[in-house]
């Protein structure tokens, strides 16, 4: 069974840093296009980033320069390093697998909640 | 960046009804358009990819159409479990933006 499990969310003060992890099973992170999508409370879905099999990464303008997506192939885990956090980064963060070529998301994690507040 | 606009933002319907949700892209995205369903407190679930391809396991009462800039999701014979929020997403170029969502409520 393919599964993505996010961890690392929590309460953090503005300006702080947090690293989210996404442990994959049933698929290899290195062999797939892996994305992060977030959802602020009561709001819609916001695409955050994608990490291609090649290692190339792309980010939404709202997080560019502050967030970094990476992977550990030996741990089969995707990461989202979030720095200089702002109140508007408060959201549920979903890890997701995007299908190569069409880039639609067919596997989602359950999400982890990040709250940025003093 | 490509902007995605859904309409309506909310929709009231009854069990058994047929509903259509529209999604418009700010520029042509061919058929790189996907539809997701999300229920409260749950992760989204893929319904349609490539504008009209039904994801495995999704009931055939869901269908998608369109190309270029205009797309639609149609649900025939609504069931109680279909009342949820629906999102379109373009996957033509990064950022792979989502529409703002359409909340389908029971009338």
PDB file of C-alpha atoms in Angstrom:
ATOM      1  CA  UNK A   1       0.000   0.000   0.000  1.00  0.00           C
ATOM      2  CA  UNK A   2       1.271   3.443  -0.950  1.00  0.00           C
ATOM      3  CA  UNK A   3       1.377   5.789   2.034  1.00  0.00           C
ATOM      4  CA  UNK A   4       2.743   9.216   2.882  1.00  0.00           C
ATOM      5  CA  UNK A   5       2.997  10.283   6.517  1.00  0.00           C
ATOM      6  CA  UNK A   6       3.829  13.861   7.436  1.00  0.00           C
ATOM      7  CA  UNK A   7       5.326  14.841  10.774  1.00  0.00           C
ATOM      8  CA  UNK A   8       6.996  17.876  12.267  1.00  0.00           C
ATOM      9  CA  UNK A   9       4.181  20.358  12.513  1.00  0.00           C
ATOM     10  CA  UNK A  10       3.551  22.428  15.593  1.00  0.00           C
ATOM     11  CA  UNK A  11       3.365  25.890  17.098  1.00  0.00           C
ATOM     12  CA  UNK A  12       6.217  28.199  16.159  1.00  0.00           C
ATOM     13  CA  UNK A  13       6.829  31.894  16.694  1.00  0.00           C
ATOM     14  CA  UNK A  14       7.004  34.290  13.759  1.00  0.00           C
ATOM     15  CA  UNK A  15      10.496  34.377  12.318  1.00  0.00           C
ATOM     16  CA  UNK A  16      11.207  30.848  13.469  1.00  0.00           C
ATOM     17  CA  UNK A  17      12.087  27.712  11.545  1.00  0.00           C
ATOM     18  CA  UNK A  18      10.513  24.299  11.257  1.00  0.00           C
ATOM     19  CA  UNK A  19      11.260  21.190   9.246  1.00  0.00           C
ATOM     20  CA  UNK A  20       8.460  18.960   8.048  1.00  0.00           C
ATOM     21  CA  UNK A  21       9.092  15.346   7.143  1.00  0.00           C
ATOM     22  CA  UNK A  22       7.128  13.060   4.845  1.00  0.00           C
ATOM     23  CA  UNK A  23       7.910   9.377   5.208  1.00  0.00           C
ATOM     24  CA  UNK A  24       6.950   7.355   2.167  1.00  0.00           C
ATOM     25  CA  UNK A  25       6.097   3.689   1.922  1.00  0.00           C
ATOM     26  CA  UNK A  26       5.065   1.769  -1.158  1.00  0.00           C
ATOM     27  CA  UNK A  27       6.848   4.262  -3.386  1.00  0.00           C
ATOM     28  CA  UNK A  28      10.333   5.723  -3.594  1.00  0.00           C
ATOM     29  CA  UNK A  29      10.672   9.452  -3.066  1.00  0.00           C
ATOM     30  CA  UNK A  30      13.652   9.569  -5.432  1.00  0.00           C
ATOM     31  CA  UNK A  31      11.690   7.901  -8.210  1.00  0.00           C
ATOM     32  CA  UNK A  32       8.711  10.199  -8.093  1.00  0.00           C
ATOM     33  CA  UNK A  33       7.713  13.823  -8.428  1.00  0.00           C
ATOM     34  CA  UNK A  34       6.962  14.911  -4.872  1.00  0.00           C
ATOM     35  CA  UNK A  35       4.970  17.979  -3.927  1.00  0.00           C
ATOM     36  CA  UNK A  36       3.920  19.995  -0.919  1.00  0.00           C
ATOM     37  CA  UNK A  37       0.478  21.571  -0.835  1.00  0.00           C
ATOM     38  CA  UNK A  38      -0.919  23.620   2.040  1.00  0.00           C
ATOM     39  CA  UNK A  39      -4.287  24.779   3.234  1.00  0.00           C
ATOM     40  CA  UNK A  40      -4.765  27.694   5.599  1.00  0.00           C
ATOM     41  CA  UNK A  41      -7.657  27.401   8.079  1.00  0.00           C
ATOM     42  CA  UNK A  42     -10.953  27.731   6.239  1.00  0.00           C
ATOM     43  CA  UNK A  43      -9.204  28.460   2.946  1.00  0.00           C
ATOM     44  CA  UNK A  44      -8.490  26.662  -0.306  1.00  0.00           C
ATOM     45  CA  UNK A  45      -5.564  24.586  -1.442  1.00  0.00           C
ATOM     46  CA  UNK A  46      -2.268  26.296  -2.214  1.00  0.00           C
ATOM     47  CA  UNK A  47       0.502  24.609  -4.163  1.00  0.00           C
ATOM     48  CA  UNK A  48       3.829  25.117  -2.352  1.00  0.00           C
ATOM     49  CA  UNK A  49       6.601  23.227  -4.115  1.00  0.00           C
ATOM     50  CA  UNK A  50       7.627  20.283  -6.252  1.00  0.00           C
ATOM     51  CA  UNK A  51      10.801  18.186  -6.270  1.00  0.00           C
ATOM     52  CA  UNK A  52      11.409  16.430  -9.554  1.00  0.00           C
ATOM     53  CA  UNK A  53      13.187  13.109  -9.923  1.00  0.00           C
ATOM     54  CA  UNK A  54      16.119  15.030 -11.368  1.00  0.00           C
ATOM     55  CA  UNK A  55      16.440  16.968  -8.138  1.00  0.00           C
ATOM     56  CA  UNK A  56      15.117  20.205  -9.588  1.00  0.00           C
ATOM     57  CA  UNK A  57      12.821  22.142  -7.298  1.00  0.00           C
ATOM     58  CA  UNK A  58      10.195  24.801  -7.914  1.00  0.00           C
ATOM     59  CA  UNK A  59       8.396  26.963  -5.388  1.00  0.00           C
ATOM     60  CA  UNK A  60       5.399  29.213  -5.085  1.00  0.00           C
ATOM     61  CA  UNK A  61       6.334  32.880  -4.991  1.00  0.00           C
ATOM     62  CA  UNK A  62       4.868  33.115  -1.480  1.00  0.00           C
ATOM     63  CA  UNK A  63       7.549  30.788  -0.080  1.00  0.00           C
ATOM     64  CA  UNK A  64      10.442  31.249  -2.500  1.00  0.00           C
ATOM     65  CA  UNK A  65      13.665  32.034  -0.668  1.00  0.00           C
ATOM     66  CA  UNK A  66      12.245  30.880   2.669  1.00  0.00           C
ATOM     67  CA  UNK A  67      11.267  27.246   2.079  1.00  0.00           C
ATOM     68  CA  UNK A  68      13.458  24.441   0.776  1.00  0.00           C
ATOM     69  CA  UNK A  69      12.289  21.025  -0.366  1.00  0.00           C
ATOM     70  CA  UNK A  70      14.729  18.134  -0.247  1.00  0.00           C
ATOM     71  CA  UNK A  71      14.806  14.365   0.086  1.00  0.00           C
ATOM     72  CA  UNK A  72      16.799  11.666   1.805  1.00  0.00           C
ATOM     73  CA  UNK A  73      16.862   8.663  -0.460  1.00  0.00           C
ATOM     74  CA  UNK A  74      18.210   6.332   2.208  1.00  0.00           C
ATOM     75  CA  UNK A  75      15.338   7.257   4.528  1.00  0.00           C
ATOM     76  CA  UNK A  76      12.821   7.461   1.651  1.00  0.00           C
ATOM     77  CA  UNK A  77      11.688  10.764   3.133  1.00  0.00           C
ATOM     78  CA  UNK A  78      10.773  14.158   1.723  1.00  0.00           C
ATOM     79  CA  UNK A  79      11.446  17.298   3.710  1.00  0.00           C
ATOM     80  CA  UNK A  80      10.209  20.864   3.758  1.00  0.00           C
ATOM     81  CA  UNK A  81      12.538  23.234   5.570  1.00  0.00           C
ATOM     82  CA  UNK A  82      10.619  26.369   6.472  1.00  0.00           C
ATOM     83  CA  UNK A  83      12.519  29.466   7.596  1.00  0.00           C
ATOM     84  CA  UNK A  84      11.461  33.014   8.443  1.00  0.00           C
ATOM     85  CA  UNK A  85       7.960  31.790   9.166  1.00  0.00           C
ATOM     86  CA  UNK A  86       5.067  34.224   9.032  1.00  0.00           C
ATOM     87  CA  UNK A  87       1.537  34.119  10.396  1.00  0.00           C
ATOM     88  CA  UNK A  88       0.276  33.550   6.865  1.00  0.00           C
ATOM     89  CA  UNK A  89       2.223  30.281   6.713  1.00  0.00           C
ATOM     90  CA  UNK A  90      -0.219  28.819   9.240  1.00  0.00           C
ATOM     91  CA  UNK A  91      -1.799  25.861   7.474  1.00  0.00           C
ATOM     92  CA  UNK A  92      -2.149  22.133   7.141  1.00  0.00           C
ATOM     93  CA  UNK A  93       0.756  20.950   5.011  1.00  0.00           C
ATOM     94  CA  UNK A  94       0.185  17.969   2.760  1.00  0.00           C
ATOM     95  CA  UNK A  95       2.861  15.826   1.184  1.00  0.00           C
ATOM     96  CA  UNK A  96       1.836  14.455  -2.183  1.00  0.00           C
ATOM     97  CA  UNK A  97       3.003  12.342  -5.114  1.00  0.00           C
ATOM     98  CA  UNK A  98       2.604  13.894  -8.544  1.00  0.00           C
ATOM     99  CA  UNK A  99       2.395  11.611 -11.526  1.00  0.00           C
ATOM    100  CA  UNK A 100       5.153  12.124 -14.078  1.00  0.00           C
ATOM    101  CA  UNK A 101       4.125  13.813 -17.289  1.00  0.00           C
ATOM    102  CA  UNK A 102       0.718  15.108 -16.255  1.00  0.00           C
ATOM    103  CA  UNK A 103       1.762  16.151 -12.725  1.00  0.00           C
ATOM    104  CA  UNK A 104      -1.598  15.511 -11.103  1.00  0.00           C
ATOM    105  CA  UNK A 105      -1.525  14.422  -7.465  1.00  0.00           C
ATOM    106  CA  UNK A 106      -2.752  10.885  -6.984  1.00  0.00           C
ATOM    107  CA  UNK A 107      -1.409  10.163  -3.495  1.00  0.00           C
ATOM    108  CA  UNK A 108      -1.811  12.492  -0.523  1.00  0.00           C
ATOM    109  CA  UNK A 109      -0.660  12.305   3.051  1.00  0.00           C
ATOM    110  CA  UNK A 110      -3.039  13.146   5.877  1.00  0.00           C
ATOM    111  CA  UNK A 111      -1.262  16.418   6.556  1.00  0.00           C
ATOM    112  CA  UNK A 112       0.520  18.064   9.453  1.00  0.00           C
ATOM    113  CA  UNK A 113      -0.522  21.345  11.044  1.00  0.00           C
ATOM    114  CA  UNK A 114       1.782  24.338  11.352  1.00  0.00           C
ATOM    115  CA  UNK A 115       0.686  27.293  13.469  1.00  0.00           C
ATOM    116  CA  UNK A 116       2.794  30.424  13.371  1.00  0.00           C
ATOM    117  CA  UNK A 117       1.876  32.623  16.290  1.00  0.00           C
ATOM    118  CA  UNK A 118       3.427  34.471  19.177  1.00  0.00           C
TER     119      UNK A 118
ATOM    120  CA  UNK B   1       1.729  32.301 -13.394  1.00  0.00           C
ATOM    121  CA  UNK B   2      -1.530  30.774 -14.581  1.00  0.00           C
ATOM    122  CA  UNK B   3      -4.578  31.802 -12.582  1.00  0.00           C
ATOM    123  CA  UNK B   4      -7.478  29.411 -12.134  1.00  0.00           C
ATOM    124  CA  UNK B   5     -10.992  30.695 -11.557  1.00  0.00           C
ATOM    125  CA  UNK B   6     -13.817  28.407 -10.511  1.00  0.00           C
ATOM    126  CA  UNK B   7     -17.511  29.133 -10.611  1.00  0.00           C
ATOM    127  CA  UNK B   8     -19.660  29.108  -8.719  1.00  0.00           C
ATOM    128  CA  UNK B   9     -17.931  29.466  -5.342  1.00  0.00           C
ATOM    129  CA  UNK B  10     -20.814  27.640  -3.725  1.00  0.00           C
ATOM    130  CA  UNK B  11     -23.702  25.591  -4.981  1.00  0.00           C
ATOM    131  CA  UNK B  12     -26.803  24.155  -3.349  1.00  0.00           C
ATOM    132  CA  UNK B  13     -28.303  21.021  -4.814  1.00  0.00           C
ATOM    133  CA  UNK B  14     -30.442  18.030  -3.892  1.00  0.00           C
ATOM    134  CA  UNK B  15     -29.717  14.330  -3.891  1.00  0.00           C
ATOM    135  CA  UNK B  16     -30.320  13.070  -7.423  1.00  0.00           C
ATOM    136  CA  UNK B  17     -29.529  16.390  -9.103  1.00  0.00           C
ATOM    137  CA  UNK B  18     -27.019  16.963 -11.866  1.00  0.00           C
ATOM    138  CA  UNK B  19     -24.477  19.729 -11.223  1.00  0.00           C
ATOM    139  CA  UNK B  20     -21.711  21.323 -13.236  1.00  0.00           C
ATOM    140  CA  UNK B  21     -18.739  23.265 -11.920  1.00  0.00           C
ATOM    141  CA  UNK B  22     -16.674  25.417 -14.241  1.00  0.00           C
ATOM    142  CA  UNK B  23     -12.973  26.220 -14.146  1.00  0.00           C
ATOM    143  CA  UNK B  24     -11.276  28.820 -16.311  1.00  0.00           C
ATOM    144  CA  UNK B  25      -7.525  29.215 -16.843  1.00  0.00           C
ATOM    145  CA  UNK B  26      -5.937  32.599 -17.482  1.00  0.00           C
ATOM    146  CA  UNK B  27      -4.092  31.123 -20.474  1.00  0.00           C
ATOM    147  CA  UNK B  28      -4.263  27.918 -22.473  1.00  0.00           C
ATOM    148  CA  UNK B  29      -3.272  24.816 -20.536  1.00  0.00           C
ATOM    149  CA  UNK B  30      -4.243  22.225 -23.162  1.00  0.00           C
ATOM    150  CA  UNK B  31      -5.748  19.424 -21.078  1.00  0.00           C
ATOM    151  CA  UNK B  32      -3.441  19.768 -18.062  1.00  0.00           C
ATOM    152  CA  UNK B  33      -6.402  20.173 -15.748  1.00  0.00           C
ATOM    153  CA  UNK B  34      -7.253  18.091 -12.709  1.00  0.00           C
ATOM    154  CA  UNK B  35     -10.206  17.924 -10.341  1.00  0.00           C
ATOM    155  CA  UNK B  36     -10.140  17.020  -6.654  1.00  0.00           C
ATOM    156  CA  UNK B  37     -12.806  16.465  -4.028  1.00  0.00           C
ATOM    157  CA  UNK B  38     -12.174  17.394  -0.419  1.00  0.00           C
ATOM    158  CA  UNK B  39     -14.284  16.641   2.619  1.00  0.00           C
ATOM    159  CA  UNK B  40     -13.855  18.477   5.940  1.00  0.00           C
ATOM    160  CA  UNK B  41     -10.776  17.415   7.871  1.00  0.00           C
ATOM    161  CA  UNK B  42      -9.598  15.156   5.061  1.00  0.00           C
ATOM    162  CA  UNK B  43      -6.920  15.334   2.404  1.00  0.00           C
ATOM    163  CA  UNK B  44      -8.103  16.006  -1.159  1.00  0.00           C
ATOM    164  CA  UNK B  45      -8.965  13.079  -3.391  1.00  0.00           C
ATOM    165  CA  UNK B  46      -8.224  12.963  -7.121  1.00  0.00           C
ATOM    166  CA  UNK B  47     -11.304  12.616  -9.305  1.00  0.00           C
ATOM    167  CA  UNK B  48     -10.300  13.593 -12.832  1.00  0.00           C
ATOM    168  CA  UNK B  49      -6.922  14.144 -14.488  1.00  0.00           C
ATOM    169  CA  UNK B  50      -6.019  15.319 -17.954  1.00  0.00           C
ATOM    170  CA  UNK B  51      -9.342  17.195 -18.066  1.00  0.00           C
ATOM    171  CA  UNK B  52     -11.440  14.110 -18.751  1.00  0.00           C
ATOM    172  CA  UNK B  53      -9.742  10.935 -17.504  1.00  0.00           C
ATOM    173  CA  UNK B  54     -11.496   9.332 -14.561  1.00  0.00           C
ATOM    174  CA  UNK B  55      -9.144   8.266 -11.775  1.00  0.00           C
ATOM    175  CA  UNK B  56      -9.306   4.598 -10.906  1.00  0.00           C
ATOM    176  CA  UNK B  57     -11.950   3.867  -8.306  1.00  0.00           C
ATOM    177  CA  UNK B  58     -13.897   7.087  -8.872  1.00  0.00           C
ATOM    178  CA  UNK B  59     -17.572   6.526  -9.688  1.00  0.00           C
ATOM    179  CA  UNK B  60     -18.672   7.099 -13.272  1.00  0.00           C
ATOM    180  CA  UNK B  61     -21.221   9.725 -12.205  1.00  0.00           C
ATOM    181  CA  UNK B  62     -18.228  12.096 -12.214  1.00  0.00           C
ATOM    182  CA  UNK B  63     -17.005  13.377 -15.560  1.00  0.00           C
ATOM    183  CA  UNK B  64     -14.778  16.157 -16.828  1.00  0.00           C
ATOM    184  CA  UNK B  65     -14.493  17.997 -20.099  1.00  0.00           C
ATOM    185  CA  UNK B  66     -12.782  20.926 -21.754  1.00  0.00           C
ATOM    186  CA  UNK B  67      -9.476  22.033 -23.171  1.00  0.00           C
ATOM    187  CA  UNK B  68      -7.536  25.237 -23.589  1.00  0.00           C
ATOM    188  CA  UNK B  69      -8.969  27.618 -21.013  1.00  0.00           C
ATOM    189  CA  UNK B  70     -12.471  26.336 -20.255  1.00  0.00           C
ATOM    190  CA  UNK B  71     -13.180  23.203 -18.263  1.00  0.00           C
ATOM    191  CA  UNK B  72     -16.055  21.642 -16.402  1.00  0.00           C
ATOM    192  CA  UNK B  73     -16.739  18.949 -13.842  1.00  0.00           C
ATOM    193  CA  UNK B  74     -20.177  17.328 -13.978  1.00  0.00           C
ATOM    194  CA  UNK B  75     -21.730  15.101 -11.369  1.00  0.00           C
ATOM    195  CA  UNK B  76     -24.911  13.302 -12.352  1.00  0.00           C
ATOM    196  CA  UNK B  77     -27.345  11.856  -9.842  1.00  0.00           C
ATOM    197  CA  UNK B  78     -25.830  13.387  -6.718  1.00  0.00           C
ATOM    198  CA  UNK B  79     -25.413  11.092  -3.750  1.00  0.00           C
ATOM    199  CA  UNK B  80     -25.159  12.249  -0.123  1.00  0.00           C
ATOM    200  CA  UNK B  81     -21.422  11.512  -0.092  1.00  0.00           C
ATOM    201  CA  UNK B  82     -20.832  13.934  -2.995  1.00  0.00           C
ATOM    202  CA  UNK B  83     -21.466  17.014  -0.883  1.00  0.00           C
ATOM    203  CA  UNK B  84     -17.977  18.378  -0.450  1.00  0.00           C
ATOM    204  CA  UNK B  85     -15.642  21.036  -1.811  1.00  0.00           C
ATOM    205  CA  UNK B  86     -14.230  20.643  -5.312  1.00  0.00           C
ATOM    206  CA  UNK B  87     -11.006  22.126  -6.639  1.00  0.00           C
ATOM    207  CA  UNK B  88      -9.536  22.355 -10.099  1.00  0.00           C
ATOM    208  CA  UNK B  89      -5.773  22.504 -10.571  1.00  0.00           C
ATOM    209  CA  UNK B  90      -3.621  23.240 -13.582  1.00  0.00           C
ATOM    210  CA  UNK B  91      -0.504  21.119 -14.029  1.00  0.00           C
ATOM    211  CA  UNK B  92       0.703  22.750 -17.248  1.00  0.00           C
ATOM    212  CA  UNK B  93       3.413  24.856 -15.647  1.00  0.00           C
ATOM    213  CA  UNK B  94       4.689  25.644 -12.176  1.00  0.00           C
ATOM    214  CA  UNK B  95       3.261  26.870  -9.895  1.00  0.00           C
ATOM    215  CA  UNK B  96       0.528  24.296 -10.305  1.00  0.00           C
ATOM    216  CA  UNK B  97      -2.197  26.586  -9.074  1.00  0.00           C
ATOM    217  CA  UNK B  98      -5.554  25.516  -7.727  1.00  0.00           C
ATOM    218  CA  UNK B  99      -8.871  27.194  -8.224  1.00  0.00           C
ATOM    219  CA  UNK B 100     -10.448  28.774  -5.157  1.00  0.00           C
ATOM    220  CA  UNK B 101     -12.839  25.866  -4.680  1.00  0.00           C
ATOM    221  CA  UNK B 102     -16.549  25.206  -5.077  1.00  0.00           C
ATOM    222  CA  UNK B 103     -18.488  24.145  -2.001  1.00  0.00           C
ATOM    223  CA  UNK B 104     -21.347  21.840  -2.909  1.00  0.00           C
ATOM    224  CA  UNK B 105     -24.013  21.896  -0.228  1.00  0.00           C
ATOM    225  CA  UNK B 106     -27.255  20.050   0.304  1.00  0.00           C
ATOM    226  CA  UNK B 107     -30.344  22.093  -0.509  1.00  0.00           C
TER     227      UNK B 107
END
